Amino acid sequence: MAGPFIHLSGVNKVYRTRGEEFLAISEATFDVDVGELVSLVGPSGCGKTTLLKVIAGLHPYDGGELRIGSQTHPFDPSRDIGMVFQQPLLLKWRRIVDNVLLPAEILGLPMAESRERARDLLTLVGLAGNENKYPYELSGGMQQRAAIARALIHDPKLILMDEPFGALDALTREKMNLELLHIWREARKTILFVTHGISEAVFLGTRVVVLTASPARMADNFQVDLPHPRTLDIKTHEVFGQYTRRIYRLLGME
Amino acid sequence: MAGNRDAIQRYALAVLSHLLLVAAWHFFVVLGDVPAFVMPSPAATLRSLSIPNYRWFENSAATAIEIFGGYALAVVLGVGTALLFSWWRWLEMLAMPLLVSLNMIPKVALGPLFIVWFAYGIGPNILMAFAICFFPIVLTTARGLSEVEPDLLDLVRTLKGSRWQIFAKIQLPGALPYIFSGMKVAAILAVAGAIVGEFLGSDKGLGYLMLQVQVTLDTAAMFMAVILITLIGVALYGLVLALERLLVVRDARLQ
Ligand SMILES: Nc1ncnc2c1ncn2[C@@H]1O[C@H](COP(=O)(O)OP(=O)(O)OP(=O)(O)O)[C@@H](O)[C@H]1O
Ligand SMILES: [Mg+2]
């Protein structure tokens, strides 16, 4: 064992605005192994986005320890992060394939190979044949698939997703959940998945980290022992219900 | 080719409305027995083109040069200024309030000064066209350059993208629709600016010609001059639209 891929220990994050201090993350402590899909779940304002940004290196943190990468899986912060947000944020003036290529362009990767890879990824996310369309010609769900392909183009080791399906309707969302699991299995990435959907968190995660707000606190961190590949009917399993109830209880909703 | 037929239909209707206006004008003058010095008929207006004294070509060319020249200057300097502002925030904080104050000056009031500085002729009129459409272009461009999704910036930052990459790949293309909406407003202003300049003092141009024929009450020539000014404006506007169509993806266009 070469240690976990991501290691957080007692990570705090304080926002300072107009002389006031606000503790957005308090003592976040958890490990993520290579290849895990960890759900970060919690109510609005509990610091999910903040935590993701700290892990992405976009925000400094205040005390604690954050390490990414291990001996067997070195981590290059400029190349090994893929990001997906609640909105697809595709560039309107670029065709889908060129949107997917954006990170490759920024990193200066060889374009011919990247283009080929972009096509493969678009097939993986179920967008084959849409390469040359513009974003406005795609539905919201399709745009989000393209955003996922964009996050994978530079073959990063870690994918950070911030409520990627939050803006989609319930049916599309379930479908995207299944597809995300498929992509995760195929692409073999470590994924941190932020959501405020409790059943989504359990359905997707190999592990679930629960955060609570005011005061910010890391409330739980548990393994989800449900077999893969998962299908929608596991949501009716007794074990699944036990996990979701466990989260509801932590959030004081039972 | 339903799209093609659609386009043809659209053009046909546009032409029709113009023809209808000319027809209405014709019948109003003829049936209403309107005196020619009040309102000439379309035919009489057209006939005024045959008077060589009016030097239609030379005057139209002068006005066109003023409009296009002042406009081009305003686009280049306006977009350039906004780019500098977006690169150096301190420069924006320094210069933008000053620009806002300067923009409050009624540009027309500067006409006599321009003439003192640059003498009669095309020069001061180009300057007037420029002065009147510079600011709107700076404003819309600056706005467009600042409208960047923060999350998109984060995405580029996680890839350690450079400032230049952010600018070239995200900021500038994203600002294009704004730049064009500013350019469209400015195109209309440029025409007004050049003509006002000619009214204030000039020795050529269609505005200058209008003042000349006003004295002799040749209303037909005045009408013709207005039509030619309008045509120059339409040509400029059409050019901007064509450029926009070329450079901006349909969905990204404003309005
Ligand atoms: N830049 C900032 N400056 C000051 N406070 C901030 C900033 N960003 C977030 N916060 C505060 O930190 C807390 C956590 O915000 P965060 O965006 O991480 O929550 P979240 O869990 O992602 O919520 P949501 O589910 O609504 O997206 C909130 O109370 C928020 O007001
Ligand atoms: Mg959030």
Coordinates of C-alpha atoms and ligand atoms in Angstrom, one line a residue:
Chain A
M1 CA 0.0 0.0 0.0
A2 CA 1.5 3.3 -1.1
G3 CA -1.0 5.4 0.8
P4 CA -4.2 7.1 -0.3
F5 CA -4.4 9.2 -3.5
I6 CA -5.9 12.1 -1.7
H7 CA -5.3 12.7 2.0
L8 CA -7.1 15.4 3.9
S9 CA -6.4 15.9 7.6
G10 CA -8.0 18.7 9.7
V11 CA -8.3 21.0 6.7
N12 CA -9.9 24.3 7.5
K13 CA -11.0 27.1 5.2
V14 CA -11.8 30.6 6.5
Y15 CA -13.3 33.2 4.2
R16 CA -12.4 36.8 5.2
T17 CA -14.8 39.5 3.9
R18 CA -15.0 43.0 5.2
G19 CA -13.1 42.2 8.4
E20 CA -15.4 39.3 9.2
E21 CA -14.2 35.7 9.3
F22 CA -16.4 32.9 8.2
L23 CA -15.4 29.3 8.8
A24 CA -16.6 27.5 5.6
I25 CA -14.8 24.2 6.2
S26 CA -13.9 22.8 9.6
E27 CA -11.6 19.9 10.2
A28 CA -12.2 18.1 6.9
T29 CA -10.5 14.7 7.3
F30 CA -10.8 11.9 4.8
D31 CA -8.8 9.8 2.4
V32 CA -9.6 8.8 -1.2
D33 CA -8.0 5.9 -2.9
V34 CA -7.2 5.7 -6.5
G35 CA -10.2 4.8 -8.6
E36 CA -12.7 5.7 -6.0
L37 CA -15.8 7.7 -6.7
V38 CA -16.5 9.7 -3.5
S39 CA -19.7 11.6 -3.1
L40 CA -19.6 14.8 -1.1
V41 CA -23.1 15.5 0.2
G42 CA -24.6 18.1 2.4
P43 CA -27.1 21.0 2.5
S44 CA -26.6 24.3 0.6
G45 CA -23.8 26.4 2.1
C46 CA -22.1 23.6 3.9
G47 CA -18.9 24.2 2.0
K48 CA -19.0 21.5 -0.8
T49 CA -17.9 23.9 -3.5
T50 CA -15.3 25.4 -1.3
L51 CA -13.8 22.1 -0.5
L52 CA -13.7 21.2 -4.1
K53 CA -11.9 24.4 -4.9
V54 CA -9.4 23.9 -2.1
I55 CA -8.7 20.4 -3.5
A56 CA -8.4 21.9 -7.0
G57 CA -5.8 24.3 -5.7
L58 CA -7.9 27.3 -6.5
H59 CA -8.3 28.5 -2.9
P60 CA -5.6 28.4 -0.2
Y61 CA -6.7 26.7 3.0
D62 CA -6.1 27.6 6.6
G63 CA -4.3 24.9 8.5
G64 CA -4.5 21.1 8.2
E65 CA -2.9 18.9 5.7
L66 CA -3.9 18.2 2.1
R67 CA -1.9 15.9 -0.1
I68 CA -2.8 14.6 -3.5
G69 CA -0.8 11.9 -5.3
S70 CA 1.1 8.9 -4.0
Q71 CA 4.3 7.1 -4.9
T72 CA 2.5 4.8 -7.3
H73 CA 0.2 7.5 -8.6
P74 CA 2.1 10.8 -8.9
F75 CA -0.1 13.9 -9.3
D76 CA 0.7 16.9 -11.5
P77 CA -1.7 19.7 -10.3
S78 CA -1.7 21.4 -13.7
R79 CA -2.5 18.3 -15.8
D80 CA -4.3 15.9 -13.5
I81 CA -7.5 17.8 -12.7
G82 CA -10.7 17.7 -14.7
M83 CA -13.5 19.9 -13.7
V84 CA -17.3 19.7 -14.3
F85 CA -19.7 22.4 -13.0
Q86 CA -23.4 22.6 -12.5
Q87 CA -23.6 24.5 -15.8
P88 CA -21.9 23.0 -18.8
L89 CA -20.1 26.3 -19.5
L90 CA -19.4 25.4 -23.1
L91 CA -18.0 28.1 -25.3
K92 CA -20.9 29.1 -27.6
W93 CA -18.7 29.9 -30.5
R94 CA -17.0 26.6 -30.6
R95 CA -18.2 23.4 -32.1
I96 CA -18.6 20.5 -29.6
V97 CA -15.4 18.8 -30.5
D98 CA -13.5 22.1 -30.2
N99 CA -15.0 22.7 -26.8
V100 CA -13.8 19.3 -25.7
L101 CA -10.4 20.2 -27.0
L102 CA -10.1 23.4 -24.9
P103 CA -8.0 21.9 -22.0
A104 CA -5.7 20.2 -24.6
E105 CA -5.1 23.5 -26.3
I106 CA -4.3 25.2 -23.0
L107 CA -1.9 22.5 -22.0
G108 CA -0.3 22.5 -25.5
L109 CA -1.0 18.8 -26.1
P110 CA -0.4 17.4 -29.6
M111 CA -3.6 18.4 -31.5
A112 CA -3.9 15.5 -33.9
E113 CA -3.9 12.9 -31.2
S114 CA -6.1 15.0 -28.9
R115 CA -8.7 15.4 -31.7
E116 CA -8.8 11.6 -32.1
R117 CA -9.2 11.3 -28.3
A118 CA -11.9 13.9 -28.3
R119 CA -13.9 11.8 -30.8
D120 CA -13.4 8.7 -28.7
L121 CA -14.6 10.5 -25.6
L122 CA -17.6 11.9 -27.3
T123 CA -18.5 8.4 -28.2
L124 CA -17.9 7.3 -24.6
V125 CA -20.3 10.0 -23.3
G126 CA -22.9 9.1 -26.0
L127 CA -22.4 12.1 -28.3
A128 CA -21.0 10.4 -31.3
G129 CA -22.2 12.2 -34.4
N130 CA -22.5 15.6 -32.6
E131 CA -18.9 16.6 -33.0
N132 CA -19.5 19.5 -35.3
K133 CA -22.6 20.9 -33.7
Y134 CA -22.7 24.1 -31.8
P135 CA -23.7 24.0 -28.1
Y136 CA -27.1 25.6 -28.8
E137 CA -28.0 22.7 -31.0
L138 CA -27.7 20.3 -28.0
S139 CA -30.0 19.7 -25.0
G140 CA -28.9 20.5 -21.5
G141 CA -28.1 16.9 -20.8
M142 CA -26.1 16.6 -24.0
Q143 CA -24.2 19.7 -23.2
Q144 CA -23.3 18.3 -19.8
R145 CA -22.0 15.2 -21.4
A146 CA -19.8 17.3 -23.6
A147 CA -18.6 19.1 -20.5
I148 CA -17.7 15.7 -19.0
A149 CA -15.8 14.8 -22.2
R150 CA -13.9 18.1 -21.9
A151 CA -12.9 17.2 -18.3
L152 CA -11.5 13.9 -19.6
I153 CA -9.6 15.2 -22.7
H154 CA -6.2 15.7 -21.0
D155 CA -6.5 12.3 -19.3
P156 CA -6.4 13.7 -15.8
K157 CA -6.2 11.4 -12.8
L158 CA -8.8 13.3 -10.7
I159 CA -12.2 14.6 -11.8
L160 CA -13.9 17.1 -9.7
M161 CA -17.6 17.5 -10.3
D162 CA -19.7 20.2 -8.6
E163 CA -23.4 19.2 -8.8
P164 CA -23.0 18.3 -12.5
F165 CA -26.5 17.1 -12.8
G166 CA -28.2 19.7 -10.6
A167 CA -29.7 21.6 -13.4
L168 CA -31.2 18.6 -15.2
D169 CA -34.7 17.2 -14.9
A170 CA -35.2 14.1 -12.7
L171 CA -35.3 11.6 -15.5
T172 CA -32.3 12.9 -17.4
R173 CA -30.5 13.0 -14.1
E174 CA -31.1 9.3 -13.4
K175 CA -29.9 8.5 -16.9
M176 CA -26.8 10.6 -16.4
N177 CA -26.1 8.8 -13.1
L178 CA -26.0 5.5 -14.9
E179 CA -23.8 6.9 -17.6
L180 CA -21.4 8.5 -15.2
L181 CA -20.9 5.1 -13.5
H182 CA -20.2 3.7 -17.0
I183 CA -17.7 6.4 -17.8
W184 CA -16.1 6.0 -14.4
R185 CA -15.6 2.3 -15.0
E186 CA -14.3 2.8 -18.5
A187 CA -12.1 5.8 -17.9
R188 CA -10.8 4.5 -14.5
K189 CA -10.6 7.9 -12.9
T190 CA -10.8 9.0 -9.3
I191 CA -13.9 11.2 -9.0
L192 CA -15.1 13.6 -6.3
F193 CA -18.7 14.2 -6.9
V194 CA -20.5 17.0 -5.1
T195 CA -24.2 16.8 -4.7
H196 CA -27.1 17.7 -2.4
G197 CA -29.0 14.7 -3.7
I198 CA -28.8 12.1 -0.9
S199 CA -29.9 9.1 -3.0
E200 CA -27.7 10.3 -5.8
A201 CA -24.7 10.4 -3.4
V202 CA -25.3 6.8 -2.3
F203 CA -26.2 5.5 -5.7
L204 CA -22.9 6.8 -7.2
G205 CA -20.4 6.7 -4.4
T206 CA -18.0 4.0 -3.4
R207 CA -17.8 6.2 -0.3
V208 CA -19.9 9.1 0.9
V209 CA -18.6 12.1 2.9
V210 CA -21.3 14.1 4.6
L211 CA -20.9 17.8 5.4
T212 CA -23.2 19.9 7.5
A213 CA -23.6 23.6 7.7
S214 CA -23.6 26.2 10.5
P215 CA -21.4 25.4 12.0
A216 CA -19.5 23.8 9.1
R217 CA -18.6 20.3 10.1
M218 CA -17.6 17.0 8.5
A219 CA -20.3 14.8 9.9
D220 CA -19.6 11.4 8.4
N221 CA -17.5 9.4 6.0
F222 CA -18.5 5.8 5.2
Q223 CA -17.9 3.2 2.6
V224 CA -20.9 2.2 0.5
D225 CA -21.0 -1.6 0.2
L226 CA -23.2 -2.0 -2.8
P227 CA -22.0 -4.1 -5.7
H228 CA -20.9 -2.7 -9.1
P229 CA -22.0 -2.3 -11.8
R230 CA -25.0 -0.7 -10.2
T231 CA -28.4 -0.5 -11.7
L232 CA -31.4 1.7 -10.7
D233 CA -33.1 -1.2 -8.9
I234 CA -30.5 -1.2 -6.1
K235 CA -32.3 1.9 -4.9
T236 CA -35.1 -0.3 -3.7
H237 CA -32.7 -2.5 -1.7
E238 CA -32.8 -2.5 2.1
V239 CA -29.1 -1.6 2.3
F240 CA -29.6 1.4 0.1
G241 CA -32.3 2.7 2.3
Q242 CA -30.1 2.2 5.4
Y243 CA -27.4 4.4 3.8
T244 CA -29.8 7.2 2.8
R245 CA -31.5 7.1 6.2
R246 CA -28.1 7.4 7.8
I247 CA -27.5 10.6 5.9
Y248 CA -30.9 12.0 6.5
R249 CA -30.4 11.5 10.2
L250 CA -27.1 13.3 10.1
L251 CA -28.7 16.3 8.4
G252 CA -31.4 16.3 11.0
M253 CA -34.2 15.5 8.6
E254 CA -35.6 12.4 10.3
Chain B
M1 CA -34.0 24.2 -49.3
A2 CA -36.7 25.6 -47.0
G3 CA -34.1 28.0 -45.5
N4 CA -33.3 29.4 -48.9
R5 CA -36.9 30.1 -49.8
D6 CA -37.3 31.7 -46.4
A7 CA -34.5 34.0 -47.1
I8 CA -35.8 35.0 -50.5
Q9 CA -39.2 35.7 -49.0
R10 CA -37.6 37.8 -46.3
Y11 CA -35.7 39.9 -48.9
A12 CA -38.7 40.2 -51.1
L13 CA -40.8 41.6 -48.2
A14 CA -38.1 44.0 -47.2
V15 CA -37.8 45.4 -50.8
L16 CA -41.6 45.5 -51.0
S17 CA -41.9 47.8 -47.9
H18 CA -39.3 50.2 -49.4
L19 CA -41.2 50.3 -52.7
L20 CA -44.4 50.9 -50.8
L21 CA -42.9 53.9 -49.1
V22 CA -41.8 55.4 -52.4
A23 CA -45.3 54.7 -53.9
A24 CA -47.0 56.3 -50.9
W25 CA -44.7 59.3 -51.3
H26 CA -45.4 59.6 -55.0
F27 CA -49.2 59.4 -54.6
F28 CA -49.1 61.8 -51.7
V29 CA -47.3 64.4 -53.7
V30 CA -49.3 63.9 -56.9
L31 CA -52.8 63.5 -55.5
G32 CA -52.3 66.0 -52.8
D33 CA -51.0 68.5 -55.3
V34 CA -48.1 69.4 -52.9
P35 CA -45.9 72.2 -54.2
A36 CA -42.4 71.0 -55.3
F37 CA -40.6 73.3 -52.8
V38 CA -42.4 71.7 -50.0
M39 CA -42.0 68.1 -51.1
P40 CA -40.8 67.0 -54.5
S41 CA -42.1 63.8 -56.1
P42 CA -39.7 60.8 -56.2
A43 CA -39.2 61.4 -59.9
A44 CA -38.3 65.0 -59.4
T45 CA -36.0 64.0 -56.6
L46 CA -34.2 61.6 -58.9
R47 CA -34.0 64.2 -61.7
S48 CA -32.0 66.5 -59.4
L49 CA -29.1 64.0 -59.8
S50 CA -28.6 65.3 -63.4
I51 CA -27.6 68.8 -62.3
P52 CA -23.8 68.7 -62.7
N53 CA -23.3 71.8 -60.5
Y54 CA -24.1 69.8 -57.5
R55 CA -21.2 67.4 -57.9
W56 CA -23.1 64.5 -56.5
F57 CA -20.2 62.1 -56.8
E58 CA -17.6 64.3 -55.2
N59 CA -19.9 65.3 -52.3
S60 CA -21.1 61.8 -51.7
A61 CA -17.5 60.5 -51.7
A62 CA -16.5 63.2 -49.2
T63 CA -19.3 62.3 -46.8
A64 CA -18.6 58.6 -47.2
I65 CA -15.0 59.1 -46.4
E66 CA -15.9 61.1 -43.3
I67 CA -18.3 58.5 -42.1
F68 CA -16.2 55.5 -42.8
G69 CA -13.0 57.2 -41.7
G70 CA -14.4 58.4 -38.4
Y71 CA -16.1 55.1 -37.8
A72 CA -13.1 53.0 -38.5
L73 CA -11.0 55.2 -36.2
A74 CA -13.5 54.9 -33.4
V75 CA -13.8 51.1 -33.8
V76 CA -10.0 50.6 -33.8
L77 CA -9.3 53.0 -30.9
G78 CA -12.5 52.1 -29.0
V79 CA -11.9 48.4 -29.0
G80 CA -8.2 49.0 -28.4
T81 CA -8.9 51.2 -25.4
A82 CA -11.2 48.7 -23.9
L83 CA -8.6 46.0 -24.4
L84 CA -6.0 48.0 -22.6
F85 CA -8.6 48.6 -19.8
S86 CA -9.1 44.9 -19.4
W87 CA -5.4 44.2 -19.3
W88 CA -4.6 46.9 -16.8
R89 CA -7.3 47.5 -14.2
W90 CA -5.5 50.6 -12.8
L91 CA -5.6 52.1 -16.2
E92 CA -9.4 51.6 -16.4
M93 CA -9.8 53.1 -12.9
L94 CA -7.7 56.0 -14.0
A95 CA -9.2 56.7 -17.5
M96 CA -12.7 55.4 -17.4
P97 CA -14.1 58.2 -15.1
L98 CA -12.4 60.7 -17.3
L99 CA -13.9 59.2 -20.4
V100 CA -17.3 59.3 -18.8
S101 CA -16.9 63.0 -18.0
L102 CA -15.6 63.8 -21.5
N103 CA -18.5 61.9 -23.0
M104 CA -20.8 64.4 -21.2
I105 CA -19.5 67.2 -23.5
P106 CA -22.1 67.7 -26.2
K107 CA -19.9 66.7 -29.2
V108 CA -21.8 69.2 -31.4
A109 CA -20.4 72.0 -29.3
L110 CA -16.9 71.0 -30.2
G111 CA -17.5 71.5 -33.9
P112 CA -16.4 75.1 -34.1
L113 CA -13.2 74.1 -32.1
F114 CA -12.5 71.3 -34.5
I115 CA -12.7 73.8 -37.4
V116 CA -10.2 76.1 -35.6
W117 CA -7.8 73.3 -35.1
F118 CA -8.1 71.4 -38.4
A119 CA -9.4 74.0 -40.8
Y120 CA -12.4 73.5 -43.1
G121 CA -12.7 70.2 -44.9
I122 CA -12.9 66.6 -44.2
G123 CA -10.6 66.5 -41.2
P124 CA -12.9 68.1 -38.5
N125 CA -15.9 66.0 -39.8
I126 CA -14.0 62.8 -39.5
L127 CA -13.1 63.9 -36.0
M128 CA -16.8 64.7 -35.2
A129 CA -17.9 61.2 -36.5
F130 CA -15.2 59.7 -34.4
A131 CA -16.0 61.7 -31.2
I132 CA -19.6 60.7 -31.3
C133 CA -19.2 57.0 -31.7
F134 CA -15.9 56.3 -29.8
F135 CA -17.4 56.1 -26.3
P136 CA -20.3 53.6 -27.0
I137 CA -17.7 51.2 -28.5
V138 CA -15.4 51.5 -25.5
L139 CA -18.3 50.9 -23.2
T140 CA -19.8 47.8 -24.8
T141 CA -16.4 46.3 -25.5
A142 CA -15.3 46.7 -21.9
R143 CA -18.6 45.2 -20.8
G144 CA -18.1 42.2 -23.1
L145 CA -14.6 41.6 -21.9
S146 CA -15.7 41.6 -18.3
E147 CA -18.5 39.1 -18.8
V148 CA -16.6 35.9 -18.2
E149 CA -18.0 33.0 -16.3
P150 CA -16.0 32.8 -13.0
D151 CA -16.2 29.0 -13.2
L152 CA -14.7 29.0 -16.7
L153 CA -11.8 31.0 -15.3
D154 CA -11.4 28.4 -12.6
L155 CA -11.3 25.7 -15.2
V156 CA -8.5 27.5 -17.1
R157 CA -6.7 28.2 -13.8
T158 CA -6.6 24.5 -12.8
L159 CA -4.8 23.9 -16.1
K160 CA -2.4 26.8 -15.2
G161 CA -3.5 28.6 -18.4
S162 CA -1.9 31.9 -19.1
R163 CA -3.5 35.3 -19.0
W164 CA -3.1 35.5 -22.7
Q165 CA -4.9 32.1 -23.2
I166 CA -7.8 33.3 -21.1
F167 CA -7.9 36.4 -23.2
A168 CA -7.5 34.9 -26.6
K169 CA -9.6 31.8 -26.1
I170 CA -12.4 33.0 -23.8
Q171 CA -12.5 36.7 -23.2
L172 CA -12.1 38.1 -26.7
P173 CA -14.4 35.7 -28.5
G174 CA -16.9 36.1 -25.7
A175 CA -16.8 39.8 -26.1
L176 CA -17.3 39.8 -29.9
P177 CA -21.1 39.9 -29.7
Y178 CA -20.9 42.9 -27.4
I179 CA -18.4 44.6 -29.7
F180 CA -20.7 44.2 -32.6
S181 CA -23.7 45.5 -30.7
G182 CA -21.7 48.6 -29.9
M183 CA -20.5 48.8 -33.5
K184 CA -24.1 48.8 -34.7
V185 CA -25.1 51.6 -32.5
A186 CA -22.0 53.5 -33.4
A187 CA -22.6 53.1 -37.2
I188 CA -25.8 55.2 -36.8
L189 CA -24.1 57.8 -34.7
A190 CA -21.2 58.1 -37.1
V191 CA -23.5 59.1 -39.9
A192 CA -25.1 61.8 -37.7
G193 CA -21.7 63.0 -36.5
A194 CA -20.3 63.5 -40.0
I195 CA -23.4 65.4 -41.2
V196 CA -23.5 67.6 -38.1
G197 CA -19.8 68.3 -38.8
E198 CA -20.7 69.4 -42.4
F199 CA -23.5 71.6 -41.2
L200 CA -21.2 73.4 -38.8
G201 CA -18.8 74.3 -41.5
S202 CA -17.4 72.5 -44.5
D203 CA -16.6 73.0 -48.2
K204 CA -17.8 69.7 -49.4
G205 CA -20.0 66.8 -48.6
L206 CA -23.7 66.1 -48.8
G207 CA -24.5 68.0 -45.6
Y208 CA -22.7 71.0 -47.1
L209 CA -24.6 70.6 -50.3
M210 CA -27.9 70.6 -48.4
L211 CA -27.1 74.0 -46.9
Q212 CA -26.2 75.3 -50.4
V213 CA -29.4 74.2 -52.1
Q214 CA -31.5 75.3 -49.1
V215 CA -30.7 78.8 -50.1
T216 CA -32.1 78.3 -53.6
L217 CA -35.0 76.3 -52.2
D218 CA -34.2 73.2 -54.4
T219 CA -36.0 70.8 -52.1
A220 CA -35.6 68.0 -54.6
A221 CA -31.8 68.2 -54.2
M222 CA -32.2 68.2 -50.4
F223 CA -34.3 65.1 -50.6
M224 CA -31.7 63.5 -52.8
A225 CA -28.9 64.4 -50.4
V226 CA -30.8 62.9 -47.5
I227 CA -31.4 59.7 -49.5
L228 CA -27.7 59.4 -50.4
I229 CA -26.7 60.0 -46.8
T230 CA -29.1 57.2 -45.8
L231 CA -27.7 54.9 -48.4
I232 CA -24.1 55.5 -47.2
G233 CA -25.4 54.7 -43.7
V234 CA -27.1 51.6 -44.9
A235 CA -24.0 50.4 -46.6
L236 CA -22.0 50.8 -43.4
Y237 CA -24.6 49.1 -41.4
G238 CA -24.8 46.2 -43.9
L239 CA -21.0 45.8 -43.8
V240 CA -21.1 45.5 -40.0
L241 CA -23.9 43.0 -40.1
A242 CA -22.1 40.9 -42.7
L243 CA -18.9 41.0 -40.6
E244 CA -20.9 39.9 -37.6
R245 CA -22.4 37.1 -39.5
L246 CA -19.0 36.0 -40.5
L247 CA -17.4 36.2 -37.1
V248 CA -20.1 35.5 -34.5
V249 CA -21.9 32.2 -34.1
R250 CA -25.7 32.6 -34.4
D251 CA -26.6 31.7 -30.9
A252 CA -23.9 34.0 -29.4
R253 CA -25.2 37.1 -31.1
L254 CA -27.0 39.7 -28.9
Q255 CA -30.7 40.1 -29.6
Ligands
LIG1 N1 -15.8 33.8 -1.9 C1 -16.5 33.7 -0.7 N2 -16.3 34.7 0.2 C2 -17.0 34.6 1.4 N3 -17.8 33.6 1.7 C3 -18.0 32.6 0.9 C4 -17.3 32.6 -0.4 N4 -17.7 31.5 -1.1 C5 -18.5 30.8 -0.3 N5 -18.7 31.5 0.9 C6 -19.5 31.0 2.0 O1 -19.0 29.8 2.4 C7 -20.1 28.9 2.7 C8 -19.9 27.6 1.8 O2 -20.1 28.0 0.5 P1 -20.1 26.9 -0.7 O3 -20.3 27.6 -1.9 O4 -18.9 26.0 -0.5 O5 -21.3 26.0 -0.3 P2 -22.0 24.7 -1.1 O6 -22.0 23.6 -0.1 O7 -21.3 24.5 -2.3 O8 -23.5 25.2 -1.3 P3 -24.4 24.9 -2.5 O9 -25.0 23.6 -2.3 O10 -25.5 26.0 -2.4 O11 -23.6 25.1 -3.8 C9 -21.4 29.6 2.4 O12 -21.9 30.0 3.6 C10 -20.9 30.8 1.6 O13 -21.7 31.9 1.9
MG2 MG -21.9 24.7 -4.4

